[in-house]
Each structure stands twice: as structure tokens, then as C-alpha cells.
Coordinates of N, CA and C in Angstrom, one line a residue:
M23 N -11.8 -6.2 15.6 CA -11.0 -6.3 14.3 C -11.6 -7.3 13.4
T24 N -11.8 -7.0 12.1 CA -12.3 -7.9 11.2 C -11.3 -8.1 10.1
A25 N -11.7 -9.0 9.1 CA -10.7 -9.3 8.0 C -10.5 -8.0 7.2
P26 N -9.2 -7.9 6.7 CA -8.9 -6.7 5.8 C -9.8 -6.7 4.6
V27 N -10.0 -5.5 4.0 CA -10.7 -5.4 2.8 C -9.7 -5.1 1.6
R28 N -9.9 -5.8 0.5 CA -8.9 -5.7 -0.6 C -9.4 -4.7 -1.6
I29 N -8.6 -3.6 -1.8 CA -8.9 -2.6 -2.8 C -7.6 -2.3 -3.6
L30 N -7.7 -2.4 -4.9 CA -6.5 -2.1 -5.8 C -5.4 -3.0 -5.4
G31 N -5.7 -4.3 -5.0 CA -4.6 -5.2 -4.7 C -4.0 -5.1 -3.3
L32 N -4.5 -4.2 -2.5 CA -4.0 -3.9 -1.2 C -5.0 -4.3 -0.1
D33 N -4.5 -5.0 0.9 CA -5.3 -5.4 2.0 C -5.4 -4.3 3.1
F34 N -6.4 -3.6 3.1 CA -6.5 -2.5 4.1 C -7.1 -3.0 5.4
F35 N -6.4 -2.5 6.5 CA -6.8 -2.9 7.9 C -8.2 -2.5 8.2
Q36 N -9.0 -3.4 8.8 CA -10.3 -3.0 9.3 C -10.4 -3.3 10.8
G37 N -10.8 -2.3 11.5 CA -10.9 -2.4 13.0 C -10.8 -1.0 13.5
T38 N -10.7 -0.9 14.9 CA -10.6 0.4 15.5 C -9.2 0.9 15.5
V39 N -9.0 2.2 15.8 CA -7.7 2.7 15.9 C -6.8 2.0 16.9
S40 N -7.5 1.7 18.1 CA -6.7 1.0 19.2 C -6.3 -0.4 18.7
E41 N -7.2 -1.0 18.0 CA -6.8 -2.4 17.5 C -5.7 -2.3 16.5
A42 N -5.6 -1.2 15.7 CA -4.6 -1.1 14.7 C -3.2 -0.9 15.4
V43 N -3.3 0.0 16.5 CA -2.0 0.2 17.2 C -1.6 -1.1 17.9
Q44 N -2.5 -1.8 18.5 CA -2.1 -3.1 19.2 C -1.5 -4.0 18.2
A45 N -2.1 -4.1 17.0 CA -1.5 -5.0 15.9 C -0.1 -4.5 15.5
A46 N 0.0 -3.2 15.3 CA 1.3 -2.7 14.9 C 2.4 -2.9 15.9
A47 N 2.0 -2.9 17.2 CA 3.0 -3.0 18.2 C 3.8 -4.3 18.2
N48 N 3.2 -5.3 17.5 CA 3.9 -6.6 17.3 C 5.1 -6.5 16.4
G49 N 5.2 -5.4 15.7 CA 6.3 -5.3 14.7 C 5.9 -5.4 13.3
G50 N 6.7 -4.8 12.4 CA 6.4 -4.9 11.0 C 6.2 -3.5 10.4
L51 N 5.9 -3.4 9.1 CA 5.8 -2.2 8.4 C 4.4 -1.7 8.3
V52 N 4.2 -0.4 8.7 CA 2.8 0.2 8.7 C 2.8 1.3 7.8
V53 N 1.9 1.3 6.8 CA 1.8 2.4 5.8 C 0.4 3.0 5.8
A54 N 0.2 4.2 5.4 CA -1.1 4.9 5.3 C -1.1 5.7 4.0
P55 N -1.2 5.0 2.9 CA -1.1 5.7 1.6 C -2.2 6.7 1.4
S56 N -1.9 7.9 0.8 CA -2.9 8.9 0.6 C -3.5 8.7 -0.8
G57 N -4.6 9.4 -1.0 CA -5.2 9.4 -2.3 C -4.3 9.7 -3.5
P58 N -3.6 10.9 -3.4 CA -2.7 11.2 -4.5 C -1.6 10.1 -4.7
G59 N -1.2 9.5 -3.7 CA -0.2 8.5 -3.8 C -0.7 7.2 -4.5
L60 N -1.9 6.8 -4.1 CA -2.6 5.7 -4.6 C -2.9 5.9 -6.1
A61 N -3.1 7.1 -6.5 CA -3.4 7.4 -7.9 C -2.2 7.1 -8.8
T62 N -1.0 7.0 -8.3 CA 0.2 6.8 -9.1 C 0.5 5.3 -9.2
L63 N -0.3 4.4 -8.7 CA 0.1 3.0 -8.6 C 0.4 2.4 -10.0
P64 N -0.3 2.7 -11.1 CA 0.0 2.1 -12.4 C 1.4 2.6 -12.9
D65 N 1.8 3.8 -12.4 CA 3.0 4.4 -12.9 C 4.2 4.1 -12.1
D66 N 4.0 3.5 -10.9 CA 5.1 3.4 -10.0 C 5.1 2.0 -9.3
A67 N 5.6 1.0 -10.0 CA 5.6 -0.4 -9.5 C 6.4 -0.5 -8.2
T68 N 7.4 0.2 -8.0 CA 8.2 0.1 -6.8 C 7.4 0.6 -5.6
Y69 N 6.6 1.6 -5.8 CA 5.7 2.1 -4.7 C 4.6 1.1 -4.4
L70 N 4.0 0.5 -5.4 CA 3.0 -0.5 -5.2 C 3.6 -1.7 -4.5
N71 N 4.8 -2.2 -4.9 CA 5.4 -3.3 -4.2 C 5.7 -3.0 -2.7
A72 N 6.1 -1.8 -2.5 CA 6.3 -1.4 -1.1 C 5.1 -1.5 -0.2
L73 N 3.9 -1.0 -0.8 CA 2.7 -1.1 -0.1 C 2.2 -2.6 0.1
V74 N 2.5 -3.4 -0.9 CA 2.1 -4.8 -0.8 C 2.9 -5.5 0.3
A75 N 4.2 -5.0 0.5 CA 5.1 -5.6 1.5 C 4.7 -5.2 2.9
A76 N 3.8 -4.2 3.1 CA 3.4 -3.8 4.4 C 2.7 -4.8 5.2
D77 N 2.9 -4.8 6.5 CA 2.2 -5.7 7.4 C 0.8 -5.1 7.8
I78 N 0.7 -3.8 7.8 CA -0.5 -3.1 8.1 C -0.7 -2.0 7.1
C79 N -1.7 -2.0 6.4 CA -2.0 -0.9 5.4 C -3.3 -0.2 5.9
L80 N -3.1 1.0 6.3 CA -4.3 1.8 6.8 C -5.0 2.5 5.7
L81 N -6.3 2.5 5.8 CA -7.1 3.2 4.8 C -7.2 4.7 5.1
D82 N -6.2 5.4 4.7 CA -6.1 6.8 5.0 C -7.0 7.6 4.0
S83 N -7.1 7.2 2.8 CA -7.7 8.0 1.7 C -9.3 8.0 1.9
G84 N -9.8 9.2 2.2 CA -11.3 9.3 2.3 C -11.9 9.1 1.0
L85 N -11.3 9.5 -0.1 CA -11.9 9.3 -1.4 C -12.0 7.8 -1.8
L86 N -10.9 7.1 -1.6 CA -11.0 5.6 -1.9 C -12.0 4.9 -1.0
A87 N -12.1 5.3 0.3 CA -13.1 4.7 1.1 C -14.5 5.0 0.6
T88 N -14.7 6.2 0.2 CA -16.1 6.7 -0.3 C -16.4 5.9 -1.6
L89 N -15.5 5.8 -2.5 CA -15.7 5.1 -3.7 C -16.1 3.6 -3.4
W90 N -15.4 2.9 -2.5 CA -15.7 1.6 -2.2 C -17.1 1.5 -1.5
E91 N -17.4 2.4 -0.6 CA -18.7 2.3 0.1 C -19.8 2.6 -0.8
A92 N -19.7 3.5 -1.8 CA -20.7 3.7 -2.8 C -21.0 2.5 -3.6
K93 N -20.0 1.7 -3.9 CA -20.2 0.5 -4.8 C -20.8 -0.6 -4.0
H94 N -20.3 -0.8 -2.7 CA -20.7 -2.0 -2.0 C -21.8 -1.7 -0.9
G95 N -22.2 -0.5 -0.7 CA -23.3 -0.2 0.2 C -23.1 -0.4 1.7
R96 N -21.8 -0.4 2.1 CA -21.6 -0.5 3.6 C -20.3 0.3 3.9
K97 N -20.3 0.7 5.2 CA -19.2 1.5 5.7 C -17.9 0.7 5.9
L98 N -16.8 1.4 5.7 CA -15.5 0.8 6.0 C -14.9 1.5 7.3
D99 N -14.0 0.8 7.9 CA -13.2 1.4 9.0 C -12.1 2.2 8.4
R100 N -12.2 3.5 8.2 CA -11.2 4.3 7.7 C -10.3 4.8 8.9
I101 N -9.0 4.6 8.8 CA -8.1 5.1 9.9 C -7.0 5.9 9.2
S102 N -7.0 7.2 9.5 CA -6.0 8.0 8.9 C -4.7 7.8 9.6
G103 N -3.6 8.1 8.9 CA -2.3 8.1 9.5 C -2.2 9.0 10.7
Y104 N -2.9 10.2 10.6 CA -2.9 11.1 11.6 C -3.5 10.6 12.9
L105 N -4.7 10.0 12.9 CA -5.4 9.5 14.1 C -4.6 8.3 14.6
F106 N -4.0 7.5 13.7 CA -3.2 6.4 14.1 C -2.0 6.8 14.9
L107 N -1.3 7.9 14.5 CA -0.1 8.4 15.1 C -0.5 9.0 16.5
V108 N -1.6 9.7 16.6 CA -2.1 10.3 17.8 C -2.3 9.2 18.9
E109 N -2.9 8.1 18.5 CA -3.1 6.9 19.4 C -1.8 6.2 19.7
L110 N -1.0 6.0 18.8 CA 0.3 5.3 19.0 C 1.2 6.0 20.0
L111 N 1.2 7.4 19.9 CA 2.1 8.1 20.8 C 1.6 8.1 22.2
K112 N 0.5 7.5 22.5 CA 0.1 7.3 23.9 C 0.7 6.1 24.5
L113 N 1.4 5.2 23.8 CA 2.0 4.0 24.3 C 3.1 4.4 25.3
P114 N 3.0 3.8 26.5 CA 4.0 4.1 27.5 C 5.4 3.6 27.2
E115 N 5.4 2.6 26.3 CA 6.7 2.1 25.9 C 7.6 3.1 25.2
L116 N 7.0 4.1 24.6 CA 7.8 5.1 23.9 C 8.6 6.0 24.8
A117 N 8.3 6.0 26.1 CA 9.0 6.8 27.0 C 10.3 6.1 27.5
A118 N 10.5 4.9 27.1 CA 11.7 4.1 27.5 C 12.9 4.6 26.8
P119 N 14.1 4.6 27.3 CA 15.3 5.0 26.6 C 15.5 4.2 25.4
N120 N 15.9 4.9 24.3 CA 16.2 4.3 23.0 C 15.0 3.5 22.4
A121 N 13.8 3.9 22.8 CA 12.6 3.2 22.3 C 12.3 3.5 20.8
S122 N 12.7 4.8 20.4 CA 12.3 5.2 19.1 C 13.4 5.8 18.3
F123 N 13.3 5.8 17.0 CA 14.3 6.4 16.1 C 13.5 7.1 15.0
W124 N 13.9 8.4 14.7 CA 13.1 9.2 13.8 C 13.9 9.6 12.6
V125 N 13.2 9.5 11.4 CA 13.8 10.0 10.1 C 13.0 11.2 9.7
A126 N 13.6 12.3 9.6 CA 13.0 13.6 9.3 C 13.4 14.1 8.0
P127 N 12.6 15.0 7.4 CA 13.0 15.5 6.0 C 14.1 16.6 6.1
N128 N 14.2 17.3 7.2 CA 15.2 18.3 7.4 C 15.5 18.6 8.9
A129 N 16.5 19.3 9.2 CA 16.9 19.6 10.5 C 15.8 20.4 11.3
K130 N 15.2 21.3 10.6 CA 14.1 22.2 11.3 C 13.0 21.3 11.7
A131 N 12.5 20.4 10.9 CA 11.4 19.5 11.2 C 11.8 18.6 12.4
A132 N 13.1 18.1 12.4 CA 13.6 17.3 13.5 C 13.6 18.0 14.8
T133 N 14.1 19.2 14.8 CA 14.1 20.0 16.0 C 12.7 20.3 16.6
R134 N 11.8 20.6 15.7 CA 10.4 21.0 16.1 C 9.7 19.7 16.6
T135 N 9.9 18.6 16.0 CA 9.3 17.4 16.4 C 9.9 16.9 17.8
R136 N 11.2 17.0 17.9 CA 11.9 16.6 19.2 C 11.3 17.4 20.3
E137 N 11.2 18.7 20.1 CA 10.7 19.6 21.2 C 9.3 19.3 21.5
W138 N 8.5 19.1 20.5 CA 7.1 18.8 20.7 C 6.9 17.5 21.5
L139 N 7.6 16.5 21.1 CA 7.5 15.2 21.8 C 7.9 15.3 23.3
A140 N 8.9 16.1 23.6 CA 9.3 16.2 25.0 C 8.3 17.0 25.8
K141 N 7.8 18.1 25.2 CA 6.8 19.0 25.9 C 5.4 18.4 26.0
E142 N 4.9 17.8 24.9 CA 3.5 17.4 24.9 C 3.3 15.9 25.2
R143 N 4.3 15.1 25.1 CA 4.2 13.7 25.3 C 5.2 13.1 26.4
G144 N 6.1 13.9 26.8 CA 7.1 13.5 27.7 C 8.0 12.4 27.1
I145 N 8.2 12.4 25.8 CA 9.0 11.4 25.1 C 10.3 12.1 24.8
I146 N 11.4 11.7 25.4 CA 12.7 12.3 25.2 C 13.5 11.4 24.1
V147 N 13.7 12.0 23.0 CA 14.5 11.4 21.9 C 15.8 12.0 21.8
P148 N 16.9 11.4 22.1 CA 18.2 12.0 22.1 C 18.7 12.3 20.7
P149 N 19.6 13.2 20.5 CA 20.0 13.7 19.2 C 20.5 12.5 18.3
E150 N 21.1 11.5 18.9 CA 21.7 10.4 18.1 C 20.6 9.5 17.5
A151 N 19.3 9.7 18.0 CA 18.2 8.9 17.5 C 17.4 9.6 16.4
W152 N 18.1 10.5 15.7 CA 17.5 11.2 14.6 C 18.4 11.1 13.3
H153 N 17.7 11.0 12.2 CA 18.4 10.9 10.9 C 17.7 11.8 9.9
I154 N 18.5 12.7 9.3 CA 18.0 13.6 8.3 C 18.1 13.0 7.0
A155 N 17.0 12.8 6.3 CA 16.9 12.0 5.1 C 17.6 12.8 4.0
P156 N 18.4 12.1 3.2 CA 19.0 12.7 2.0 C 18.0 12.8 0.9
Q157 N 18.4 13.3 -0.3 CA 17.5 13.3 -1.5 C 17.5 11.9 -2.1
Y158 N 16.4 11.2 -2.0 CA 16.4 9.8 -2.4 C 16.1 9.7 -3.9
D159 N 16.6 8.7 -4.6 CA 16.3 8.4 -5.9 C 14.8 8.0 -6.0
A160 N 14.2 8.4 -7.1 CA 12.7 8.1 -7.1 C 12.3 6.7 -7.1
Q161 N 13.2 5.8 -7.6 CA 12.9 4.3 -7.6 C 13.7 3.5 -6.6
K162 N 15.0 3.8 -6.5 CA 15.8 3.0 -5.6 C 16.1 3.8 -4.3
V163 N 15.1 3.6 -3.4 CA 15.2 4.3 -2.1 C 15.9 3.5 -1.1
H164 N 17.2 3.6 -1.1 CA 18.1 2.9 -0.1 C 18.8 3.9 0.7
D165 N 19.2 3.6 2.0 CA 19.9 4.5 2.9 C 20.7 3.7 3.8
T166 N 22.0 3.4 3.4 CA 22.9 2.6 4.2 C 23.2 3.2 5.5
A167 N 23.4 4.6 5.5 CA 23.7 5.2 6.7 C 22.6 5.0 7.8
L168 N 21.3 5.1 7.3 CA 20.2 4.9 8.2 C 20.2 3.5 8.7
L169 N 20.4 2.5 7.8 CA 20.4 1.1 8.2 C 21.5 0.9 9.3
N170 N 22.7 1.4 9.1 CA 23.7 1.2 10.1 C 23.4 1.8 11.5
L171 N 22.7 2.9 11.5 CA 22.3 3.6 12.7 C 21.2 2.7 13.4
V172 N 20.3 2.2 12.7 CA 19.2 1.4 13.2 C 19.8 0.1 13.8
Q173 N 20.7 -0.5 13.0 CA 21.3 -1.7 13.5 C 22.1 -1.5 14.8
K174 N 22.7 -0.3 14.9 CA 23.5 0.0 16.1 C 22.6 0.2 17.3
Y175 N 21.5 1.0 17.2 CA 20.7 1.4 18.3 C 19.5 0.4 18.6
R176 N 19.1 -0.3 17.5 CA 18.1 -1.3 17.6 C 16.8 -0.8 18.3
P177 N 16.2 0.3 17.9 CA 15.0 0.8 18.5 C 13.8 -0.1 18.2
R178 N 12.8 0.0 19.1 CA 11.6 -0.8 18.8 C 10.7 -0.1 17.8
F179 N 10.7 1.2 17.8 CA 9.9 2.0 16.9 C 10.7 2.9 16.0
I180 N 10.5 2.8 14.7 CA 11.2 3.6 13.7 C 10.1 4.5 13.0
F181 N 10.2 5.8 13.1 CA 9.2 6.7 12.5 C 9.9 7.3 11.3
I182 N 9.2 7.1 10.1 CA 9.7 7.7 8.9 C 8.7 8.7 8.4
G183 N 9.1 9.9 8.3 CA 8.2 11.0 7.9 C 8.8 11.9 6.9
V184 N 9.1 11.3 5.7 CA 9.7 12.1 4.6 C 8.8 12.3 3.4
G185 N 7.5 12.0 3.6 CA 6.6 12.2 2.5 C 6.2 10.9 1.8
G186 N 4.9 10.9 1.3 CA 4.4 9.7 0.7 C 5.2 9.4 -0.6
G187 N 5.4 8.1 -0.8 CA 6.2 7.6 -1.9 C 7.5 7.1 -1.5
P188 N 8.5 8.1 -1.3 CA 9.8 7.7 -0.8 C 9.8 7.0 0.6
Q189 N 8.9 7.4 1.5 CA 9.0 6.8 2.8 C 8.5 5.4 2.8
E190 N 7.5 5.0 2.0 CA 7.1 3.6 2.0 C 8.1 2.7 1.3
K191 N 8.8 3.3 0.3 CA 9.9 2.5 -0.4 C 11.0 2.3 0.6
L192 N 11.4 3.3 1.3 CA 12.4 3.3 2.3 C 12.1 2.3 3.4
G193 N 10.8 2.3 3.9 CA 10.4 1.4 5.0 C 10.4 0.0 4.5
A194 N 10.0 -0.3 3.3 CA 10.0 -1.7 2.8 C 11.4 -2.2 2.6
W195 N 12.3 -1.3 2.1 CA 13.7 -1.7 2.0 C 14.4 -2.0 3.4
L196 N 14.1 -1.1 4.3 CA 14.6 -1.2 5.7 C 14.2 -2.5 6.3
K197 N 12.9 -2.8 6.1 CA 12.3 -4.1 6.7 C 13.1 -5.3 6.1
S198 N 13.4 -5.2 4.8 CA 14.0 -6.4 4.2 C 15.5 -6.5 4.6
Q199 N 16.1 -5.5 5.1 CA 17.5 -5.5 5.5 C 17.8 -5.8 6.9
L200 N 16.9 -5.5 7.8 CA 17.1 -5.6 9.2 C 17.1 -7.1 9.7
D201 N 17.9 -7.3 10.7 CA 17.9 -8.7 11.3 C 17.0 -8.8 12.5
Y202 N 16.2 -7.8 12.8 CA 15.2 -8.0 13.8 C 13.9 -7.3 13.3
R203 N 12.8 -7.3 14.1 CA 11.5 -6.9 13.6 C 11.0 -5.7 14.4
P204 N 11.4 -4.5 14.1 CA 10.8 -3.3 14.8 C 9.5 -2.9 14.2
V205 N 8.9 -1.9 14.8 CA 7.7 -1.3 14.2 C 8.2 -0.2 13.3
I206 N 8.0 -0.3 12.0 CA 8.4 0.7 11.0 C 7.2 1.5 10.6
L207 N 7.1 2.8 11.0 CA 5.9 3.6 10.7 C 6.1 4.6 9.6
C208 N 5.3 4.5 8.6 CA 5.4 5.5 7.5 C 4.1 6.3 7.5
T209 N 4.1 7.3 8.3 CA 2.9 8.1 8.5 C 3.0 9.5 7.9
G210 N 4.0 9.8 7.1 CA 4.1 11.0 6.3 C 4.1 12.3 7.2
A211 N 3.2 13.2 6.8 CA 3.1 14.5 7.5 C 2.3 14.5 8.8
A212 N 1.9 13.3 9.2 CA 1.0 13.3 10.4 C 1.6 14.0 11.6
I213 N 2.9 13.8 11.8 CA 3.5 14.5 13.0 C 3.5 16.0 12.8
A214 N 3.6 16.4 11.5 CA 3.6 17.9 11.3 C 2.3 18.5 11.6
F215 N 1.2 17.8 11.6 CA -0.1 18.3 12.0 C -0.1 18.6 13.5
L216 N 0.6 17.7 14.2 CA 0.7 17.9 15.7 C 1.6 19.0 16.1
T217 N 2.7 19.1 15.4 CA 3.7 20.1 15.8 C 3.4 21.5 15.4
G218 N 2.4 21.6 14.5 CA 2.0 22.9 13.9 C 2.8 23.3 12.7
E219 N 3.6 22.4 12.2 CA 4.4 22.7 11.0 C 3.4 22.8 9.8
Q220 N 2.3 22.0 9.8 CA 1.3 22.0 8.8 C 0.0 22.4 9.5
A221 N -1.1 22.7 8.8 CA -2.3 23.1 9.3 C -2.9 22.0 10.3
P222 N -3.2 22.3 11.5 CA -3.8 21.3 12.4 C -5.1 20.8 11.9
I223 N -5.4 19.5 12.1 CA -6.6 18.9 11.6 C -7.4 18.4 12.8
P224 N -8.5 19.1 13.1 CA -9.3 18.6 14.2 C -9.9 17.2 14.0
A225 N -10.2 16.5 15.0 CA -10.7 15.1 14.9 C -11.9 15.1 14.1
W226 N -12.8 16.1 14.2 CA -14.1 16.1 13.5 C -13.8 16.2 12.0
A227 N -12.8 17.0 11.6 CA -12.5 17.1 10.2 C -11.9 15.8 9.6
D228 N -11.1 15.1 10.4 CA -10.5 13.9 9.9 C -11.7 12.8 9.8
R229 N -12.6 12.8 10.7 CA -13.7 11.8 10.6 C -14.6 12.1 9.4
A230 N -14.7 13.4 9.1 CA -15.6 13.9 8.0 C -14.9 13.8 6.7
R231 N -13.6 13.3 6.7 CA -12.8 13.1 5.5 C -12.5 14.5 4.8
L232 N -12.3 15.5 5.6 CA -12.0 16.8 5.1 C -10.6 17.3 5.4
G233 N -9.7 16.4 5.8 CA -8.4 16.8 6.0 C -7.7 17.5 4.8
W234 N -8.0 16.9 3.6 CA -7.4 17.4 2.4 C -7.8 18.8 2.2
L235 N -9.1 19.2 2.5 CA -9.6 20.5 2.3 C -8.9 21.5 3.2
L236 N -8.6 21.2 4.4 CA -7.9 22.1 5.3 C -6.5 22.3 4.9
R237 N -5.9 21.3 4.4 CA -4.5 21.4 3.9 C -4.5 22.3 2.7
C238 N -5.5 22.2 1.8 CA -5.5 23.0 0.6 C -5.8 24.5 1.0
L239 N -6.6 24.7 2.0 CA -6.9 26.1 2.4 C -5.6 26.7 3.1
H240 N -4.9 25.9 3.8 CA -3.7 26.4 4.5 C -2.6 26.7 3.6
D241 N -2.4 25.9 2.5 CA -1.3 26.1 1.6 C -1.7 25.7 0.2
P242 N -2.5 26.5 -0.4 CA -3.1 26.2 -1.7 C -2.1 25.9 -2.8
R243 N -1.1 26.6 -2.9 CA -0.1 26.4 -4.0 C 0.5 25.0 -3.9
R244 N 0.7 24.5 -2.7 CA 1.4 23.2 -2.5 C 0.4 22.1 -2.7
F245 N -0.8 22.2 -2.1 CA -1.7 21.1 -1.9 C -2.8 20.9 -3.0
I246 N -3.2 22.1 -3.6 CA -4.3 21.9 -4.6 C -3.8 21.1 -5.8
P247 N -2.6 21.4 -6.3 CA -2.1 20.5 -7.4 C -2.0 19.1 -7.0
R248 N -1.5 18.8 -5.8 CA -1.3 17.5 -5.3 C -2.7 16.7 -5.3
Y249 N -3.6 17.3 -4.6 CA -4.9 16.6 -4.5 C -5.7 16.6 -5.8
W250 N -5.4 17.5 -6.7 CA -6.1 17.4 -8.0 C -5.7 16.1 -8.7
Q251 N -4.4 15.6 -8.4 CA -4.0 14.4 -9.0 C -4.8 13.2 -8.5
A252 N -5.4 13.3 -7.3 CA -6.1 12.2 -6.7 C -7.4 11.9 -7.5
R253 N -7.8 12.8 -8.4 CA -9.0 12.5 -9.2 C -8.8 11.3 -10.1
K254 N -7.6 10.9 -10.4 CA -7.3 9.7 -11.2 C -7.7 8.5 -10.4
L255 N -7.8 8.6 -9.1 CA -8.2 7.4 -8.3 C -9.6 6.9 -8.7
V256 N -10.5 7.8 -9.1 CA -11.8 7.4 -9.5 C -11.8 6.4 -10.6
S257 N -11.2 6.8 -11.7 CA -11.1 5.9 -12.9 C -10.3 4.6 -12.6
L258 N -9.3 4.8 -11.7 CA -8.5 3.6 -11.3 C -9.3 2.6 -10.6
F259 N -10.1 3.1 -9.7 CA -11.0 2.2 -8.9 C -12.0 1.5 -9.7
R260 N -12.6 2.3 -10.6 CA -13.7 1.8 -11.5 C -13.2 0.7 -12.4
R261 N -11.9 0.8 -12.8 CA -11.4 -0.2 -13.7 C -10.9 -1.4 -13.0
W262 N -10.2 -1.2 -11.8 CA -9.5 -2.4 -11.2 C -10.2 -2.9 -9.9
G263 N -11.0 -2.1 -9.3 CA -11.8 -2.6 -8.1 C -10.8 -3.1 -7.1
E264 N -11.0 -4.4 -6.7 CA -10.1 -5.0 -5.7 C -8.8 -5.6 -6.3
Q265 N -8.7 -5.6 -7.6 CA -7.5 -6.1 -8.3 C -6.3 -5.2 -8.3
R266 N -5.2 -5.7 -8.3 CA -3.9 -5.0 -8.4 C -3.8 -4.4 -9.8
P267 N -3.6 -3.0 -9.9 CA -3.5 -2.4 -11.2 C -2.3 -2.9 -11.9
A268 N -2.4 -3.0 -13.2 CA -1.3 -3.4 -14.1 C -0.3 -2.2 -14.2
S269 N 0.9 -2.5 -14.2 CA 2.0 -1.5 -14.2 C 2.2 -1.1 -15.7
K270 N 2.3 0.3 -15.9 CA 2.5 0.8 -17.2 C 4.0 0.7 -17.6
S271 N 4.9 0.5 -16.6 CA 6.3 0.5 -16.8 C 6.8 -0.9 -17.2

């Protein structure tokens, strides 16, 4: 593990996937912002502040990694949220009773994830350790019902998979409200790749930074417009480099 690299005001973790998991296991907020999400930084100060509040920020965006490497002439340790989650789910601690709590976007995703965890990883997550996320406000992402449940069960691992943007804001808020230090993981759709809810991404495709392409081929109407927005990341990086972008709001 080496010192983080600062890009757009964010300190991105540098090291192996195993080292990232070991560091995360100590507790704190873990985020893996995507390229389309990072492209919104000047327009969404709340999102930027949530990323800054993270204890571990993974360099998930292949585009941002490539832009930095082209400028500086050396490779970065890019760790996607997907590969991080695959490695983290190997931890034996997750098999312990009440070890984890999951926030899902809907009941169907919760059921599918619960069944996959039990069958493929031997991780039994009881029904009371699930929370279906409501429709969050774009800026004020608070969830008192979730907070009360987490305070009651006090899990060591909290998995938030409600999509980039809201989940990081929710994770940062939850971290600020809790009276203990769990691992709060904001890895977006990573679990959906494993359960088959979204297009599976082979390890080679992730290493080649082609996960975005497979998602676009699998569901073009949904993902082509989203990843088209990531083009803004090019001019954003050229202007700000390692500095935190100024907010337009």
C-alpha cells in the first residue's frame, strides 16, 4: 500500500485489492465513485462533500485513471467497486450472526441478493437485516428509519447499494450520526453484477476498464446516456487536475 493519489480534490486509495479490504475492515466509509458521478462534482457540492468525508475512496473510474496516467506517465492502482466487493465477501467475519446490514433499492433486489449470498457465499442475512430505501431527496439524503435499525442491530458491515450519488450522501450522513464505527460500503451496482441482475463483468473486462461497455451493450437505453455524461470528466480533469473543483451552486 502506498500513499493515496489526489485527483479532483479526492484522495484515491493506492494498493492491492486485498490491502484495500484490510484497510476497510478497520471501519469507516468506503466509496467507489463512477466516471458519470465524478463528472457532476461542480454541480453537486453535497456529493463532493460526501466523497471527501470517505475514509477510503476507490479509483473505480477507468476514464479518470487513464486521464491521470496519460498526464503523469505512470500507472495507478485502479480498484473497481466490483472487484473490491468480490474480495470483501470472502471475509469469514461476514458469516457471523448479525455481521451485516443491507440497504437495497427495492424488495426484488433484496430477495435476489439475500438468496445469492446464502447460496454462493454461505452468508445468511436475516429479513430484519434489510432495509428498502425510500425515494431520497436529491440533496438532503437522510433516513431516520435506517439509522434506528442500525443503532438497534449494530452490524459491523453496512452495505448500501442504491445507486451512485444518493448512496454516498446516505453513507456520509449515517457515518456522522452513528455512535460507533462500522464499515459503511457504498459500492452501487456491484452486487447486481454478481447476482445476475445486471450484466456480469468478467475479471478481464474489469481489468481492461471495459465494464462500462458491457453495461451499455446489455442495457443501451439505460447506460449509454449515463456514460455519455462521463465525457465531461475530460475537461473537468484538464481544468482542475488534483484540485477540488469549484462548485457552481
